[in-house]
XYZ file of C-alpha atoms in Angstrom:
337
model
C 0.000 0.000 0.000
C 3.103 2.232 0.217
C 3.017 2.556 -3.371
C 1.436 5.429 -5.364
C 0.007 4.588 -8.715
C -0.700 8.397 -9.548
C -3.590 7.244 -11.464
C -7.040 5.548 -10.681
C -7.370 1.406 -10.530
C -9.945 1.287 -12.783
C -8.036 3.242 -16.091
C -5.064 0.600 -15.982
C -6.601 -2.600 -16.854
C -3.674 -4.356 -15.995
C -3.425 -3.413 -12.505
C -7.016 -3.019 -11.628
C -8.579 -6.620 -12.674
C -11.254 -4.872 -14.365
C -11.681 -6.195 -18.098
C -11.752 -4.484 -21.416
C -15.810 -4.936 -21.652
C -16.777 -3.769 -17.969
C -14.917 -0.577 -18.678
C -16.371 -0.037 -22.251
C -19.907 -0.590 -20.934
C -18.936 2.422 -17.791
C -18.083 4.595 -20.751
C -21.792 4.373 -22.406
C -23.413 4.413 -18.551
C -21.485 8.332 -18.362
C -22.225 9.247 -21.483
C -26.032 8.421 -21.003
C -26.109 10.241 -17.782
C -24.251 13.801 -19.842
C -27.438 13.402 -22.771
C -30.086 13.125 -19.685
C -28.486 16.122 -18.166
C -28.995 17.825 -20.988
C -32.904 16.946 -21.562
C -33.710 18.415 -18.162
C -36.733 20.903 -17.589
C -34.907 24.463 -17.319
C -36.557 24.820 -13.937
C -33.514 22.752 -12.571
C -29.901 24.581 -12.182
C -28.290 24.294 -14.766
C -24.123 23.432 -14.683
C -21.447 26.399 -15.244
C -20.021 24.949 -18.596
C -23.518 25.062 -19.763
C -24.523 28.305 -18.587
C -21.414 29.879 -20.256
C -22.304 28.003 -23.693
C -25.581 29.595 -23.538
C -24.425 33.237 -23.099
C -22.715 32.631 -26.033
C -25.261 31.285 -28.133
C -28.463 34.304 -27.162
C -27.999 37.437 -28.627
C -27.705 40.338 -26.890
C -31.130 42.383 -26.830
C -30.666 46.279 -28.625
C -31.536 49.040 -26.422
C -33.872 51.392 -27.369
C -32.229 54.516 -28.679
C -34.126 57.902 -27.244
C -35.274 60.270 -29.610
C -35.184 64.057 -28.940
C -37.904 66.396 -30.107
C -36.118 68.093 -32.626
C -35.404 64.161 -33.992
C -39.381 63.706 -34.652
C -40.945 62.953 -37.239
C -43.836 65.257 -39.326
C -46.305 63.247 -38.326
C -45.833 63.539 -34.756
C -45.211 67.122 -34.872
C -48.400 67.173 -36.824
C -50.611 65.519 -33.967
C -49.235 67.405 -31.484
C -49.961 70.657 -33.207
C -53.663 69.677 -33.613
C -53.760 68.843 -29.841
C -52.354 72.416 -28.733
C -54.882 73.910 -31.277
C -57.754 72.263 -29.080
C -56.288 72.924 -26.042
C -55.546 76.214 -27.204
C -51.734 76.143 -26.346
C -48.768 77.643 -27.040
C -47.688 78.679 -30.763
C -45.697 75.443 -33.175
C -43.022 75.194 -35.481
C -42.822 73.789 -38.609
C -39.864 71.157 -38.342
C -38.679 71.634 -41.829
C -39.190 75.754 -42.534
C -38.540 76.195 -38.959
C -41.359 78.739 -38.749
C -43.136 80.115 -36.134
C -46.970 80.005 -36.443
C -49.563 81.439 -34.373
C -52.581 79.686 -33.264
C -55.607 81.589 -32.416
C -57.121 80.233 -29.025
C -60.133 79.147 -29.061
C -62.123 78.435 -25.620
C -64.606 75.783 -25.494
C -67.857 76.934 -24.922
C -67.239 79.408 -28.006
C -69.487 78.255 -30.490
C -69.022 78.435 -34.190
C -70.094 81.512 -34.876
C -68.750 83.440 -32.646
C -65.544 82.428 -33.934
C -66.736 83.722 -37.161
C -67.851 86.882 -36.119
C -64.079 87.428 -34.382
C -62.182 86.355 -37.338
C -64.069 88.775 -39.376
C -64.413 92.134 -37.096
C -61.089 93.057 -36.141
C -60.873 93.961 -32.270
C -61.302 97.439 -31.002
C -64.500 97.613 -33.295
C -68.115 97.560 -31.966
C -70.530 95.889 -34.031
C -72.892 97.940 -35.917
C -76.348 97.473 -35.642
C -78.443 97.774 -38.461
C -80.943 100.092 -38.520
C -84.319 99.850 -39.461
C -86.132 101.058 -42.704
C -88.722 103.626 -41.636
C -92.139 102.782 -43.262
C -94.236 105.324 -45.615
C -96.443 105.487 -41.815
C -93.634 106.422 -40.103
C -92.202 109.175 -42.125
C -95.459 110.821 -42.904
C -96.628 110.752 -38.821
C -93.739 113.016 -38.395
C -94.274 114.968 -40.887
C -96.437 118.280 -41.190
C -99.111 118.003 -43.450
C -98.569 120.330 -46.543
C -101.203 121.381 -49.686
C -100.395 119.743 -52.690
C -99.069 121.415 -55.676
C -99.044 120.681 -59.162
C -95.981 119.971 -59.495
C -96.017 117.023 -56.986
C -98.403 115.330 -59.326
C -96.363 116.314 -62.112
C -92.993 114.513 -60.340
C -95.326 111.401 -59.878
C -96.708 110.992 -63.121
C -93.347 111.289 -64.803
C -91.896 108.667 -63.236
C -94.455 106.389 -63.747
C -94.168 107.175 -67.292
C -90.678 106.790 -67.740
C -90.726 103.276 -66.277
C -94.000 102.232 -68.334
C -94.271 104.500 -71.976
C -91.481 105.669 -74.476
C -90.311 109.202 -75.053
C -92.663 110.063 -77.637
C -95.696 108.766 -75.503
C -94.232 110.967 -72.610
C -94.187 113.758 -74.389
C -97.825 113.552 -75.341
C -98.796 112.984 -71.852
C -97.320 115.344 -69.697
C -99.129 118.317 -68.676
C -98.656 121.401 -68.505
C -99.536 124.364 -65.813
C -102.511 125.692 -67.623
C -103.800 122.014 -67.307
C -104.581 122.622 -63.107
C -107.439 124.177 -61.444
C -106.329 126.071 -58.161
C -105.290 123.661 -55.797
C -106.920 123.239 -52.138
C -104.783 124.852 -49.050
C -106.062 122.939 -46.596
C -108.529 124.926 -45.230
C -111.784 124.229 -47.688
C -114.015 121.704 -47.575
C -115.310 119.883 -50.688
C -118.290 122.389 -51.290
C -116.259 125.042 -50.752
C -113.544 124.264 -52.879
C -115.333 122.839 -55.682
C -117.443 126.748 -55.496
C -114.291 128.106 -55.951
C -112.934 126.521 -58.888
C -116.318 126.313 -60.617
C -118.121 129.691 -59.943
C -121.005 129.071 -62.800
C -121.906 125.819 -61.575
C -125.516 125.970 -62.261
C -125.495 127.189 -65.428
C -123.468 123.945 -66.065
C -125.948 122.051 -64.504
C -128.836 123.098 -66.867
C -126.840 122.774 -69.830
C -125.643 119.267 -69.602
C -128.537 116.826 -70.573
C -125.983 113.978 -72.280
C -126.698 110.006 -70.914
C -123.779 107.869 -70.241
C -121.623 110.692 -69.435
C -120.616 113.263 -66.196
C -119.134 116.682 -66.040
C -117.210 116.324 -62.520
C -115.477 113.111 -61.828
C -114.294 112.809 -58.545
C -111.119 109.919 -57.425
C -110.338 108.885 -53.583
C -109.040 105.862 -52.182
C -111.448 103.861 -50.627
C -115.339 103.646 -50.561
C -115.633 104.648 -47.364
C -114.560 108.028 -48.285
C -117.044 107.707 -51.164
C -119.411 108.011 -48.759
C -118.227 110.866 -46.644
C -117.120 112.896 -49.634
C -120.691 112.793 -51.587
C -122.012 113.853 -48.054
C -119.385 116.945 -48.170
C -121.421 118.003 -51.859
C -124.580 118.435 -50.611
C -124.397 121.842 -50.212
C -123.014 122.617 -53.614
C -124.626 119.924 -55.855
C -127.999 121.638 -55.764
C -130.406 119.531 -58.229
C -127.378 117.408 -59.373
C -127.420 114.342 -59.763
C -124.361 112.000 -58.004
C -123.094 108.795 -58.951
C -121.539 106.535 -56.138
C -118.506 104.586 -58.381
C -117.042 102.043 -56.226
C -117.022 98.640 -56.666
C -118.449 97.222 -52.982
C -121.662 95.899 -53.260
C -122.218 97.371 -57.359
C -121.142 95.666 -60.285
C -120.250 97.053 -63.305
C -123.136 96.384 -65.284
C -125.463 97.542 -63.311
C -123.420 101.114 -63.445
C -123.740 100.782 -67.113
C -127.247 100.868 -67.410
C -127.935 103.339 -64.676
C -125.490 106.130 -66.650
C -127.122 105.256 -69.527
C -130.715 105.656 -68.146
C -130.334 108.719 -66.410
C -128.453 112.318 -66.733
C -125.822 112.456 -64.325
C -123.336 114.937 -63.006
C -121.109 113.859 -61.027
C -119.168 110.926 -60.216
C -117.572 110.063 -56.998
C -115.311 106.741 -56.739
C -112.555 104.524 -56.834
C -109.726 105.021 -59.785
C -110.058 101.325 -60.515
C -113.794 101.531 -60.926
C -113.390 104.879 -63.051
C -110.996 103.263 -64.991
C -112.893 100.126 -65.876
C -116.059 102.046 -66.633
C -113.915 104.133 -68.747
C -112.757 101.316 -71.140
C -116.188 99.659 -71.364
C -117.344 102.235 -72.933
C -120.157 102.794 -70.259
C -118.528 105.985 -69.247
C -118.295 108.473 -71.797
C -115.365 111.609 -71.339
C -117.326 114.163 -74.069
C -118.824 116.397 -71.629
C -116.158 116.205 -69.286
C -115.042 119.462 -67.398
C -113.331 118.492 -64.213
C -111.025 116.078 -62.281
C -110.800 116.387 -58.928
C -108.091 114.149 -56.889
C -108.264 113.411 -53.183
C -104.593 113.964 -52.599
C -104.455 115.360 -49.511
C -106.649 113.010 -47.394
C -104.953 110.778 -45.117
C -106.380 107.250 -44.069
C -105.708 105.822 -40.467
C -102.109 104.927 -41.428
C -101.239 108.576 -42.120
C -101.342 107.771 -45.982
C -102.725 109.675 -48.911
C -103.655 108.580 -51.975
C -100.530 108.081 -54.041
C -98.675 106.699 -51.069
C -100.988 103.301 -50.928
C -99.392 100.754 -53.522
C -102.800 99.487 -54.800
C -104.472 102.742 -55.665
C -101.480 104.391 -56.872
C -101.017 102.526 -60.250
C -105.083 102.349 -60.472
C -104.997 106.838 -60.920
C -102.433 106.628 -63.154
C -104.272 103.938 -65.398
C -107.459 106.183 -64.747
C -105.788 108.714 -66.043
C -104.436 107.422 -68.951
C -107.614 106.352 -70.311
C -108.404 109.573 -71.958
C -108.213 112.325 -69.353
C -104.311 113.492 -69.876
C -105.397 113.710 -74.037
C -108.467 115.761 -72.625
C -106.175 118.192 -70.126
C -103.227 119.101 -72.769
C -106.244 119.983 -75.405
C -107.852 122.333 -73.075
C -111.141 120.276 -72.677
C -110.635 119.270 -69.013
C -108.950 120.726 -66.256
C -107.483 118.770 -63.060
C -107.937 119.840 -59.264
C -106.089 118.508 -56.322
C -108.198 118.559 -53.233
């Protein structure tokens, strides 16, 4: 026992006893028990050797590089500029023109257009408020009442004609001075007035004896002023005889045939009436001598008779019929009450 072999009994087959088989067969049994090592769940601890083989083998994960905000890209810068717009933040630049632009803050109970309304009116400005059209009502409440003239009729019918006739039909139907009976100064009535202008009245009277036709034709607005008006004449119709010419409650027919069975002398009515009478040949203009317009009257609304748009265009087509021919020849003369 003295002796040291330096190596173990079982390598030197000579020495040990051991034969050539039994040691091949402890070579497989180790190299079975390396392969099961190596098969073993990775829950288990695993040897050094084999922990260094698999550092090795795994590569090395990259880290992730941080990006600065100069670094990012359009999109991003993009995003973030729509966020600060709804917020209502801070001004952005563009990345690549390296611009500064300004962003209008908007709060968020502004609604739409309000926003509008800012973007158009520059600040400092108040907002002007628009004012109102005063009516025909209006203007003429305020005003004093004046006597007409014969040149405000005059004013009127030109531009009627201008719109409506040519040049040469203008020309023969304007009138002219001599074509006007004195006009009212607001301080006759209807009797008196209509004594002024025609002095010989009766004379008149006893001369005209021709159907289907009238020697004083009087125009106003509305029936009910008709009525008041013909009540106004009683003192200076004498034995004349009136005509009511309005179309409530009378048609035209039955006008027709009551000029045409009596004499009559005057006429008191609507322009439209007039006017249709006129071209139906159931009013005749021969023995025509005067025209008398309501023009100073005002209704309820402060209005006279050219300042209502339906009875307006009805005297001008009344007198169009015949009467303006009648007034530049002499034949007819036209009053303004």
């Amino acid at each position: 026992m003295g002796d040291d072999l330096g190596d173990e009994w079982w390598v030197h087959g000579e020495d040990s006893g051991v034969s050539e088989g039994e040691a091949a067969g402890a070579e497989e049994v180790t190299k079975e028990k390396k392969t099961k090592k190596k098969g073993k769940p990775q829950g288990k601890r695993k040897s050094v050797e084999e922990e260094d083989g698999d550092e090795e083998q795994i590569p090395k994960k990259k880290k992730k590089r941080k990006i600065d905000d100069t670094e990012t890209p359009a999109k991003d810068k993009k995003k973030k500029n729509l966020n600060q717009k709804e917020k209502g933040g801070k001004p952005t630049k563009d990345v690549q023109t390296g611009v500064v632009k300004k962003k209008n803050s908007i709060p968020k109970t502004a609604s739409v257009a309000e926003v509008v309304k800012d973007e158009v009116q520059p600040e400092g400005e108040k907002k002007k408020k628009k004012r109102k059209k005063k009516r025909i009502t209006e203007v003429l409440a305020v005003s004093e009442p004046c006597a007409a003239t014969p040149a405000d009729l005059q004013q009127a019918l030109q531009t009627h004609l201008t719109n409506t006739r040519s040049v040469i039909e203008q020309e023969e139907l304007t009138l002219h001075d001599s074509s006007f009976l004195t006009c009212n100064d607001l301080t006759h009535s209807l009797s008196s007035y209509m004594k002024q202008v025609c002095p010989k009245w009766a004379k008149l009277q006893k001369r005209h004896t021709m159907k289907s036709s009238l020697v004083i034709i009087i125009a106003c607005s509305s029936a009910l002023r008709v009525l008041e008006l013909i009540k106004q004449l009683a003192v200076f119709k004498g034995e004349a005889k009136i005509l009511k010419l309005f179309a409530r409650h009378i048609k035209v027919e039955e006008q027709v045939q009551l000029l045409k069975k009596f004499v009559s002398h005057i006429g008191v009515g609507t322009p439209a009436r007039i006017a249709e009478l006129i071209q139906k040949d159931g009013l005749s203009l021969e023995a025509l001598k005067y025209v008398v317009l309501d023009w100073n009257w005002r209704d309820q609304k402060c209005r006279r008779m050219v300042d209502v748009p339906e009875v307006k265009p009805e005297m001008f087509k009344m007198l169009e019929t015949g009467i303006l021919q009648r007034c530049r020849s002499g034949d007819t003369k036209i009053g303004l009450f």
